[in-house]
């Protein structure tokens, strides 16, 4: 009797498995460019067998497998269930890209983000003379054209909040950014902005406000205002007079804010709801005087060059003009720690401000903009990845 029950149970399991497979094919997605709500991205399109030049695609097999996997029916439902089980029962993330930490903190788990401690990456310090030389190449090339150069490293979340990382014992100690700042301060005359000390101090005296968002890789409004003011303070110290941070207004947005890490992790409830940053606040300049340029000959030429250079998403690159600010034309090459966190507030401090989402200062863009000052901004986790190529756009 027990054997019969066992056989019936196994048959039921097998039948359920077959039904799920059949349903996956019955509901196979046939809409090109459809978005996955569970993963917050577009599904893979059916690949082409030939390239634009008529040659056979070398990645057709891999692309076909990705298309098939992406478009299987009920995939979002399966991912949602997986996310709910992983987060609420197993207390972990469905994706290896995100680590769940203590006190509701999420951390990016790839791109070297959890290896920012200098002791974990000793080769970074060994390569600092090479990196410093490349930055000197950039500075010298700009100096030949009468342009000043400043480098900013934006501290990463694990650098400021190591204590909530659950995967191993992390503590506040020297990180890659500290090594970089210490070496450049002692061995180079390049001006470097590194606001970690101010962020750590503010964290200690935060009055209940976090410096970094729990569900995102970026600063809170409170934290980014500290970094923003550090930029203007340091520029004033270096002789750029009357550069002041904008007066800002803080407000609570009507819509819930879901950080980039909660978007990566996906739903944590069967309703499809993600982890929200419920205490999220925004800011905007008071009496804003900077105007974003979105048309005209200069704008068109700028975007034509960005497209030609294959710059990451030209729509996320901006030009501002401000009649009321000190007459300083600034060009920033950076990432989301500037673009997402400080625009257009930074535009209130300069007569002209151009932002390009790139880690490489490009001489063609520089000659088009003709700035007085170029700022390179790197997120801390990018330092070990990007410094190798930092001068390739000016020494070609």
Short mmCIF file of N, CA and C in Angstrom, two decimals, residues 59-223:
data_model
loop_
_atom_site.label_atom_id
_atom_site.label_comp_id
_atom_site.label_asym_id
_atom_site.label_seq_id
_atom_site.Cartn_x
_atom_site.Cartn_y
_atom_site.Cartn_z
N UNK A 59 27.31 34.94 -32.38
CA UNK A 59 26.64 34.76 -31.09
C UNK A 59 25.20 34.31 -31.25
N UNK A 60 24.84 33.83 -32.45
CA UNK A 60 23.44 33.48 -32.71
C UNK A 60 22.93 32.41 -31.73
N UNK A 61 23.72 31.38 -31.49
CA UNK A 61 23.28 30.30 -30.60
C UNK A 61 23.03 30.82 -29.19
N UNK A 62 23.96 31.63 -28.66
CA UNK A 62 23.78 32.18 -27.31
C UNK A 62 22.60 33.14 -27.26
N UNK A 63 22.46 33.97 -28.31
CA UNK A 63 21.34 34.92 -28.35
C UNK A 63 20.01 34.20 -28.45
N UNK A 64 19.98 33.09 -29.19
CA UNK A 64 18.75 32.32 -29.31
C UNK A 64 18.36 31.71 -27.96
N UNK A 65 19.36 31.21 -27.23
CA UNK A 65 19.10 30.64 -25.91
C UNK A 65 18.57 31.70 -24.95
N UNK A 66 19.13 32.91 -25.03
CA UNK A 66 18.66 34.01 -24.18
C UNK A 66 17.24 34.40 -24.52
N UNK A 67 16.93 34.45 -25.82
CA UNK A 67 15.57 34.78 -26.26
C UNK A 67 14.58 33.73 -25.76
N UNK A 68 14.93 32.47 -25.89
CA UNK A 68 14.04 31.39 -25.47
C UNK A 68 13.80 31.45 -23.96
N UNK A 69 14.87 31.61 -23.19
CA UNK A 69 14.76 31.65 -21.73
C UNK A 69 13.95 32.85 -21.28
N UNK A 70 14.19 34.00 -21.90
CA UNK A 70 13.50 35.23 -21.52
C UNK A 70 12.00 35.16 -21.76
N UNK A 71 11.60 34.51 -22.83
CA UNK A 71 10.21 34.61 -23.28
C UNK A 71 9.33 33.42 -22.94
N UNK A 72 9.85 32.47 -22.15
CA UNK A 72 9.01 31.38 -21.69
C UNK A 72 7.82 31.91 -20.91
N UNK A 73 6.65 31.32 -21.13
CA UNK A 73 5.43 31.79 -20.47
C UNK A 73 5.49 31.65 -18.96
N UNK A 74 4.81 32.57 -18.27
CA UNK A 74 4.70 32.59 -16.81
C UNK A 74 6.04 32.83 -16.11
N UNK A 75 7.04 33.30 -16.86
CA UNK A 75 8.36 33.52 -16.27
C UNK A 75 8.31 34.54 -15.14
N UNK A 76 7.57 35.64 -15.35
CA UNK A 76 7.46 36.65 -14.31
C UNK A 76 6.84 36.07 -13.04
N UNK A 77 5.85 35.20 -13.22
CA UNK A 77 5.19 34.59 -12.05
C UNK A 77 6.17 33.71 -11.29
N UNK A 78 6.95 32.93 -12.02
CA UNK A 78 7.94 32.07 -11.36
C UNK A 78 8.98 32.91 -10.62
N UNK A 79 9.44 34.00 -11.26
CA UNK A 79 10.44 34.85 -10.63
C UNK A 79 9.88 35.53 -9.39
N UNK A 80 8.61 35.94 -9.46
CA UNK A 80 7.98 36.57 -8.29
C UNK A 80 7.91 35.60 -7.12
N UNK A 81 7.48 34.38 -7.39
CA UNK A 81 7.41 33.37 -6.34
C UNK A 81 8.80 33.10 -5.77
N UNK A 82 9.79 33.01 -6.64
CA UNK A 82 11.17 32.80 -6.19
C UNK A 82 11.64 33.93 -5.29
N UNK A 83 11.31 35.17 -5.70
CA UNK A 83 11.71 36.33 -4.90
C UNK A 83 11.06 36.34 -3.54
N UNK A 84 9.79 35.98 -3.47
CA UNK A 84 9.05 35.95 -2.20
C UNK A 84 9.65 34.91 -1.27
N UNK A 85 9.92 33.72 -1.79
CA UNK A 85 10.48 32.65 -0.97
C UNK A 85 11.88 33.02 -0.48
N UNK A 86 12.71 33.52 -1.40
CA UNK A 86 14.10 33.84 -1.03
C UNK A 86 14.15 34.94 0.03
N UNK A 87 13.37 36.01 -0.14
CA UNK A 87 13.48 37.14 0.78
C UNK A 87 12.79 36.87 2.11
N UNK A 88 11.57 36.35 2.07
CA UNK A 88 10.76 36.23 3.29
C UNK A 88 11.03 34.96 4.09
N UNK A 89 11.51 33.92 3.42
CA UNK A 89 11.74 32.66 4.12
C UNK A 89 13.24 32.38 4.30
N UNK A 90 13.99 32.52 3.20
CA UNK A 90 15.42 32.23 3.25
C UNK A 90 16.26 33.45 3.61
N UNK A 91 15.61 34.64 3.64
CA UNK A 91 16.27 35.89 4.03
C UNK A 91 17.50 36.19 3.17
N UNK A 92 17.29 36.08 1.88
CA UNK A 92 18.35 36.39 0.93
C UNK A 92 17.71 36.95 -0.34
N UNK A 93 18.55 37.37 -1.27
CA UNK A 93 18.06 37.91 -2.53
C UNK A 93 17.93 36.82 -3.57
N UNK A 94 16.96 36.97 -4.48
CA UNK A 94 16.80 36.03 -5.58
C UNK A 94 17.96 36.10 -6.56
N UNK A 95 18.55 37.27 -6.70
CA UNK A 95 19.65 37.46 -7.64
C UNK A 95 20.98 37.55 -6.92
N UNK A 96 22.01 36.98 -7.53
CA UNK A 96 23.35 37.03 -6.95
C UNK A 96 23.93 38.44 -6.99
N UNK A 97 23.30 39.35 -7.72
CA UNK A 97 23.81 40.72 -7.83
C UNK A 97 23.55 41.54 -6.57
N UNK A 98 22.60 41.09 -5.74
CA UNK A 98 22.22 41.86 -4.55
C UNK A 98 22.38 41.00 -3.31
N UNK A 99 23.00 41.57 -2.28
CA UNK A 99 23.10 40.91 -0.99
C UNK A 99 22.20 41.61 0.01
N UNK A 100 21.43 40.85 0.76
CA UNK A 100 20.62 41.43 1.82
C UNK A 100 21.46 41.51 3.09
N UNK A 101 21.52 42.71 3.68
CA UNK A 101 22.30 42.92 4.88
C UNK A 101 21.43 43.10 6.10
N UNK A 102 22.02 43.61 7.16
CA UNK A 102 21.29 43.86 8.41
C UNK A 102 20.53 45.18 8.33
N UNK A 103 19.51 45.29 9.18
CA UNK A 103 18.75 46.54 9.33
C UNK A 103 18.12 47.01 8.01
N UNK A 104 17.78 46.06 7.13
CA UNK A 104 17.12 46.41 5.88
C UNK A 104 18.03 46.92 4.79
N UNK A 105 19.35 46.91 5.02
CA UNK A 105 20.29 47.41 4.01
C UNK A 105 20.51 46.36 2.91
N UNK A 106 20.49 46.82 1.67
CA UNK A 106 20.84 45.99 0.53
C UNK A 106 22.17 46.48 -0.04
N UNK A 107 22.97 45.56 -0.58
CA UNK A 107 24.26 45.91 -1.14
C UNK A 107 24.42 45.30 -2.52
N UNK A 108 25.04 46.05 -3.43
CA UNK A 108 25.43 45.49 -4.71
C UNK A 108 26.53 44.47 -4.44
N UNK A 109 26.35 43.25 -4.98
CA UNK A 109 27.27 42.16 -4.65
C UNK A 109 28.28 41.86 -5.74
N UNK A 110 28.22 42.57 -6.88
CA UNK A 110 29.20 42.33 -7.93
C UNK A 110 29.95 43.62 -8.23
N UNK A 111 30.72 43.64 -9.32
CA UNK A 111 31.52 44.80 -9.74
C UNK A 111 32.54 45.21 -8.68
N UNK A 112 32.94 44.27 -7.81
CA UNK A 112 33.93 44.58 -6.78
C UNK A 112 33.38 45.42 -5.65
N UNK A 113 32.07 45.58 -5.55
CA UNK A 113 31.49 46.49 -4.57
C UNK A 113 31.70 46.02 -3.13
N UNK A 114 31.78 44.70 -2.91
CA UNK A 114 32.00 44.19 -1.56
C UNK A 114 33.47 43.88 -1.30
N UNK A 115 34.33 44.41 -2.16
CA UNK A 115 35.77 44.22 -1.98
C UNK A 115 36.49 45.56 -1.95
N UNK A 116 35.87 46.56 -1.33
CA UNK A 116 36.45 47.89 -1.31
C UNK A 116 37.54 48.05 -0.25
N UNK A 117 37.58 47.16 0.73
CA UNK A 117 38.62 47.26 1.75
C UNK A 117 39.99 47.07 1.11
N UNK A 118 40.91 47.93 1.44
CA UNK A 118 42.23 47.90 0.82
C UNK A 118 42.93 46.56 1.05
N UNK A 119 42.67 45.94 2.19
CA UNK A 119 43.32 44.66 2.51
C UNK A 119 42.86 43.55 1.58
N UNK A 120 41.69 43.70 0.95
CA UNK A 120 41.17 42.69 0.05
C UNK A 120 41.73 42.84 -1.38
N UNK A 121 42.22 44.04 -1.70
CA UNK A 121 42.72 44.29 -3.04
C UNK A 121 44.09 44.97 -2.95
N UNK A 122 45.12 44.26 -2.46
CA UNK A 122 46.44 44.89 -2.28
C UNK A 122 47.08 45.34 -3.58
N UNK A 123 46.69 44.71 -4.70
CA UNK A 123 47.30 45.09 -5.98
C UNK A 123 46.92 46.52 -6.39
N UNK A 124 45.80 47.04 -5.84
CA UNK A 124 45.40 48.41 -6.18
C UNK A 124 46.46 49.40 -5.73
N UNK A 125 46.95 49.25 -4.50
CA UNK A 125 47.99 50.15 -3.98
C UNK A 125 49.27 50.01 -4.79
N UNK A 126 49.57 48.79 -5.22
CA UNK A 126 50.78 48.56 -6.00
C UNK A 126 50.73 49.27 -7.35
N UNK A 127 49.53 49.47 -7.87
CA UNK A 127 49.39 50.09 -9.19
C UNK A 127 49.17 51.60 -9.11
N UNK A 128 49.15 52.16 -7.91
CA UNK A 128 48.89 53.59 -7.78
C UNK A 128 49.89 54.46 -8.54
N UNK A 129 51.19 54.14 -8.58
CA UNK A 129 52.09 54.99 -9.40
C UNK A 129 51.67 55.02 -10.87
N UNK A 130 51.20 53.88 -11.39
CA UNK A 130 50.73 53.82 -12.77
C UNK A 130 49.48 54.69 -12.95
N UNK A 131 48.54 54.57 -12.00
CA UNK A 131 47.31 55.37 -12.11
C UNK A 131 47.61 56.86 -12.00
N UNK A 132 48.49 57.22 -11.09
CA UNK A 132 48.85 58.63 -10.90
C UNK A 132 49.48 59.20 -12.17
N UNK A 133 50.30 58.40 -12.84
CA UNK A 133 50.93 58.85 -14.09
C UNK A 133 49.88 59.10 -15.16
N UNK A 134 48.88 58.23 -15.25
CA UNK A 134 47.83 58.40 -16.24
C UNK A 134 46.99 59.65 -15.95
N UNK A 135 46.71 59.90 -14.69
CA UNK A 135 45.98 61.11 -14.34
C UNK A 135 46.82 62.36 -14.63
N UNK A 136 48.13 62.25 -14.43
CA UNK A 136 49.02 63.36 -14.77
C UNK A 136 48.99 63.61 -16.27
N UNK A 137 48.90 62.55 -17.07
CA UNK A 137 48.77 62.72 -18.52
C UNK A 137 47.54 63.55 -18.86
N UNK A 138 46.42 63.23 -18.21
CA UNK A 138 45.18 63.99 -18.44
C UNK A 138 45.38 65.44 -18.05
N UNK A 139 45.91 65.64 -16.85
CA UNK A 139 46.10 67.00 -16.34
C UNK A 139 47.01 67.82 -17.24
N UNK A 140 48.10 67.22 -17.69
CA UNK A 140 49.06 67.95 -18.53
C UNK A 140 48.44 68.33 -19.88
N UNK A 141 47.70 67.40 -20.49
CA UNK A 141 47.07 67.68 -21.78
C UNK A 141 46.06 68.82 -21.65
N UNK A 142 45.33 68.85 -20.54
CA UNK A 142 44.37 69.93 -20.33
C UNK A 142 45.08 71.25 -20.02
N UNK A 143 46.14 71.16 -19.24
CA UNK A 143 46.90 72.36 -18.88
C UNK A 143 47.46 73.05 -20.12
N UNK A 144 47.86 72.27 -21.12
CA UNK A 144 48.35 72.85 -22.38
C UNK A 144 47.31 73.75 -23.03
N UNK A 145 46.06 73.49 -22.74
CA UNK A 145 44.95 74.29 -23.31
C UNK A 145 44.38 75.28 -22.31
N UNK A 146 45.08 75.47 -21.19
CA UNK A 146 44.64 76.43 -20.17
C UNK A 146 43.44 75.95 -19.38
N UNK A 147 43.27 74.62 -19.27
CA UNK A 147 42.11 74.04 -18.57
C UNK A 147 42.59 73.36 -17.29
N UNK A 148 41.91 73.63 -16.19
CA UNK A 148 42.23 72.99 -14.91
C UNK A 148 41.56 71.62 -14.83
N UNK A 149 42.12 70.77 -13.94
CA UNK A 149 41.60 69.41 -13.81
C UNK A 149 41.44 69.05 -12.34
N UNK A 150 40.29 68.46 -12.00
CA UNK A 150 39.99 68.00 -10.64
C UNK A 150 39.43 66.58 -10.74
N UNK A 151 39.82 65.72 -9.80
CA UNK A 151 39.30 64.35 -9.76
C UNK A 151 38.49 64.17 -8.48
N UNK A 152 37.31 63.58 -8.62
CA UNK A 152 36.47 63.28 -7.45
C UNK A 152 36.20 61.78 -7.38
N UNK A 153 36.44 61.18 -6.21
CA UNK A 153 36.06 59.80 -5.95
C UNK A 153 34.87 59.81 -5.00
N UNK A 154 33.79 59.14 -5.39
CA UNK A 154 32.57 59.10 -4.59
C UNK A 154 32.56 57.84 -3.73
N UNK A 155 32.60 57.96 -2.41
CA UNK A 155 32.64 56.77 -1.54
C UNK A 155 31.48 55.83 -1.79
N UNK A 156 31.75 54.52 -1.74
CA UNK A 156 30.71 53.53 -1.93
C UNK A 156 29.98 53.23 -0.63
N UNK A 157 28.84 52.64 -0.75
CA UNK A 157 28.03 52.29 0.42
C UNK A 157 28.77 51.38 1.41
N UNK A 158 29.47 50.32 0.92
CA UNK A 158 30.21 49.49 1.87
C UNK A 158 31.35 50.23 2.56
N UNK A 159 31.81 51.32 1.99
CA UNK A 159 32.89 52.10 2.57
C UNK A 159 32.40 52.90 3.77
N UNK A 160 31.13 53.32 3.73
CA UNK A 160 30.55 54.13 4.80
C UNK A 160 29.71 53.28 5.75
N UNK A 161 29.08 52.23 5.24
CA UNK A 161 28.23 51.35 6.05
C UNK A 161 28.69 49.89 5.92
N UNK A 162 29.91 49.57 6.36
CA UNK A 162 30.36 48.17 6.28
C UNK A 162 29.70 47.29 7.33
N UNK A 163 29.21 47.90 8.41
CA UNK A 163 28.74 47.11 9.55
C UNK A 163 27.47 46.33 9.29
N UNK A 164 26.73 46.68 8.21
CA UNK A 164 25.48 45.97 7.93
C UNK A 164 25.65 44.87 6.89
N UNK A 165 26.86 44.67 6.38
CA UNK A 165 27.11 43.61 5.41
C UNK A 165 27.09 42.27 6.14
N UNK A 166 26.28 41.34 5.65
CA UNK A 166 26.06 40.09 6.37
C UNK A 166 26.97 38.95 5.94
N UNK A 167 27.54 39.02 4.73
CA UNK A 167 28.25 37.87 4.18
C UNK A 167 29.57 37.58 4.88
N UNK A 168 30.17 38.58 5.50
CA UNK A 168 31.43 38.37 6.20
C UNK A 168 31.64 39.54 7.15
N UNK A 169 32.74 39.51 7.88
CA UNK A 169 33.01 40.57 8.84
C UNK A 169 33.67 41.76 8.13
N UNK A 170 32.93 42.84 7.99
CA UNK A 170 33.47 44.07 7.42
C UNK A 170 33.49 45.14 8.52
N UNK A 171 34.42 46.04 8.42
CA UNK A 171 34.50 47.11 9.40
C UNK A 171 35.00 48.37 8.71
N UNK A 172 34.85 49.49 9.38
CA UNK A 172 35.34 50.75 8.83
C UNK A 172 36.86 50.73 8.89
N UNK A 173 37.49 50.66 7.74
CA UNK A 173 38.94 50.69 7.66
C UNK A 173 39.30 51.34 6.33
N UNK A 174 40.60 51.39 6.02
CA UNK A 174 41.02 51.98 4.75
C UNK A 174 40.43 51.19 3.58
N UNK A 175 39.84 51.92 2.64
CA UNK A 175 39.28 51.32 1.45
C UNK A 175 40.06 51.82 0.24
N UNK A 176 39.64 51.38 -0.95
CA UNK A 176 40.36 51.78 -2.17
C UNK A 176 40.39 53.30 -2.31
N UNK A 177 39.28 53.95 -1.98
CA UNK A 177 39.24 55.41 -2.07
C UNK A 177 40.23 56.07 -1.13
N UNK A 178 40.39 55.52 0.08
CA UNK A 178 41.35 56.07 1.03
C UNK A 178 42.78 55.91 0.51
N UNK A 179 43.07 54.74 -0.05
CA UNK A 179 44.40 54.50 -0.63
C UNK A 179 44.66 55.48 -1.76
N UNK A 180 43.66 55.64 -2.62
CA UNK A 180 43.79 56.55 -3.76
C UNK A 180 44.03 57.98 -3.28
N UNK A 181 43.20 58.45 -2.36
CA UNK A 181 43.31 59.83 -1.87
C UNK A 181 44.64 60.05 -1.17
N UNK A 182 45.06 59.08 -0.33
CA UNK A 182 46.32 59.23 0.39
C UNK A 182 47.50 59.30 -0.55
N UNK A 183 47.53 58.44 -1.56
CA UNK A 183 48.65 58.43 -2.49
C UNK A 183 48.68 59.71 -3.32
N UNK A 184 47.53 60.11 -3.85
CA UNK A 184 47.48 61.30 -4.70
C UNK A 184 47.83 62.56 -3.93
N UNK A 185 47.42 62.62 -2.66
CA UNK A 185 47.73 63.79 -1.83
C UNK A 185 49.23 63.90 -1.57
N UNK A 186 49.87 62.74 -1.39
CA UNK A 186 51.30 62.74 -1.04
C UNK A 186 52.21 62.80 -2.26
N UNK A 187 51.78 62.21 -3.37
CA UNK A 187 52.69 62.04 -4.51
C UNK A 187 52.26 62.79 -5.77
N UNK A 188 51.20 63.55 -5.73
CA UNK A 188 50.73 64.22 -6.94
C UNK A 188 50.19 65.60 -6.59
N UNK A 189 50.23 66.49 -7.58
CA UNK A 189 49.66 67.82 -7.37
C UNK A 189 48.25 67.94 -7.95
N UNK A 190 47.69 66.82 -8.40
CA UNK A 190 46.31 66.84 -8.92
C UNK A 190 45.35 67.02 -7.76
N UNK A 191 44.39 67.89 -7.94
CA UNK A 191 43.41 68.19 -6.90
C UNK A 191 42.37 67.06 -6.85
N UNK A 192 42.17 66.50 -5.65
CA UNK A 192 41.27 65.36 -5.47
C UNK A 192 40.21 65.68 -4.42
N UNK A 193 38.97 65.39 -4.74
CA UNK A 193 37.85 65.51 -3.81
C UNK A 193 37.48 64.11 -3.33
N UNK A 194 37.46 63.92 -2.02
CA UNK A 194 37.16 62.61 -1.42
C UNK A 194 36.35 62.87 -0.13
N UNK A 195 35.03 62.91 -0.22
CA UNK A 195 34.20 63.37 0.90
C UNK A 195 33.90 62.31 1.96
N UNK A 196 34.66 61.23 2.02
CA UNK A 196 34.33 60.14 2.95
C UNK A 196 34.35 60.59 4.41
N UNK A 197 35.36 61.35 4.80
CA UNK A 197 35.46 61.78 6.19
C UNK A 197 34.24 62.58 6.61
N UNK A 198 33.79 63.47 5.74
CA UNK A 198 32.60 64.27 6.08
C UNK A 198 31.36 63.40 6.14
N UNK A 199 31.27 62.40 5.29
CA UNK A 199 30.12 61.50 5.31
C UNK A 199 30.12 60.65 6.57
N UNK A 200 31.30 60.15 6.96
CA UNK A 200 31.40 59.35 8.19
C UNK A 200 31.03 60.18 9.40
N UNK A 201 31.53 61.42 9.45
CA UNK A 201 31.21 62.30 10.57
C UNK A 201 29.72 62.59 10.63
N UNK A 202 29.11 62.80 9.47
CA UNK A 202 27.66 63.08 9.43
C UNK A 202 26.88 61.83 9.83
N UNK A 203 27.38 60.67 9.49
CA UNK A 203 26.73 59.41 9.87
C UNK A 203 26.69 59.28 11.39
N UNK A 204 27.77 59.68 12.04
CA UNK A 204 27.84 59.59 13.50
C UNK A 204 26.87 60.57 14.17
N UNK A 205 26.67 61.72 13.52
CA UNK A 205 25.80 62.76 14.08
C UNK A 205 24.58 62.98 13.18
N UNK A 206 23.97 61.89 12.74
CA UNK A 206 22.98 61.98 11.68
C UNK A 206 21.58 62.34 12.15
N UNK A 207 21.32 62.32 13.47
CA UNK A 207 19.99 62.65 13.99
C UNK A 207 18.91 61.80 13.32
N UNK A 208 19.20 60.51 13.19
CA UNK A 208 18.20 59.59 12.65
C UNK A 208 18.14 59.52 11.14
N UNK A 209 19.01 60.26 10.43
CA UNK A 209 19.00 60.23 8.97
C UNK A 209 20.18 59.42 8.44
N UNK A 210 19.88 58.53 7.50
CA UNK A 210 20.94 57.73 6.90
C UNK A 210 21.71 58.55 5.87
N UNK A 211 22.94 58.14 5.60
CA UNK A 211 23.77 58.77 4.59
C UNK A 211 23.58 58.10 3.24
N UNK A 212 23.33 56.78 3.27
CA UNK A 212 23.03 56.02 2.06
C UNK A 212 21.63 55.44 2.15
N UNK A 213 20.99 55.31 1.00
CA UNK A 213 19.68 54.68 0.92
C UNK A 213 19.80 53.19 1.22
N UNK A 214 18.82 52.63 1.90
CA UNK A 214 18.85 51.21 2.22
C UNK A 214 18.71 50.34 0.97
N UNK A 215 17.84 50.75 0.04
CA UNK A 215 17.51 49.91 -1.11
C UNK A 215 18.18 50.38 -2.40
N UNK A 216 19.25 51.17 -2.28
CA UNK A 216 19.87 51.78 -3.45
C UNK A 216 21.37 51.88 -3.23
N UNK A 217 22.12 52.05 -4.32
CA UNK A 217 23.58 52.20 -4.22
C UNK A 217 24.00 53.64 -3.97
N UNK A 218 23.05 54.58 -3.99
CA UNK A 218 23.39 56.00 -3.92
C UNK A 218 23.13 56.60 -2.53
N UNK A 219 23.64 57.83 -2.37
CA UNK A 219 23.43 58.57 -1.13
C UNK A 219 21.95 58.91 -0.95
N UNK A 220 21.56 59.10 0.31
CA UNK A 220 20.28 59.75 0.58
C UNK A 220 20.41 61.23 0.21
N UNK A 221 19.31 61.94 0.19
CA UNK A 221 19.37 63.39 -0.07
C UNK A 221 20.26 64.08 0.95
N UNK A 222 20.20 63.63 2.19
CA UNK A 222 21.04 64.18 3.24
C UNK A 222 22.52 63.93 2.93
N UNK A 223 22.84 62.70 2.53
CA UNK A 223 24.23 62.37 2.23
C UNK A 223 24.75 63.07 1.00
#
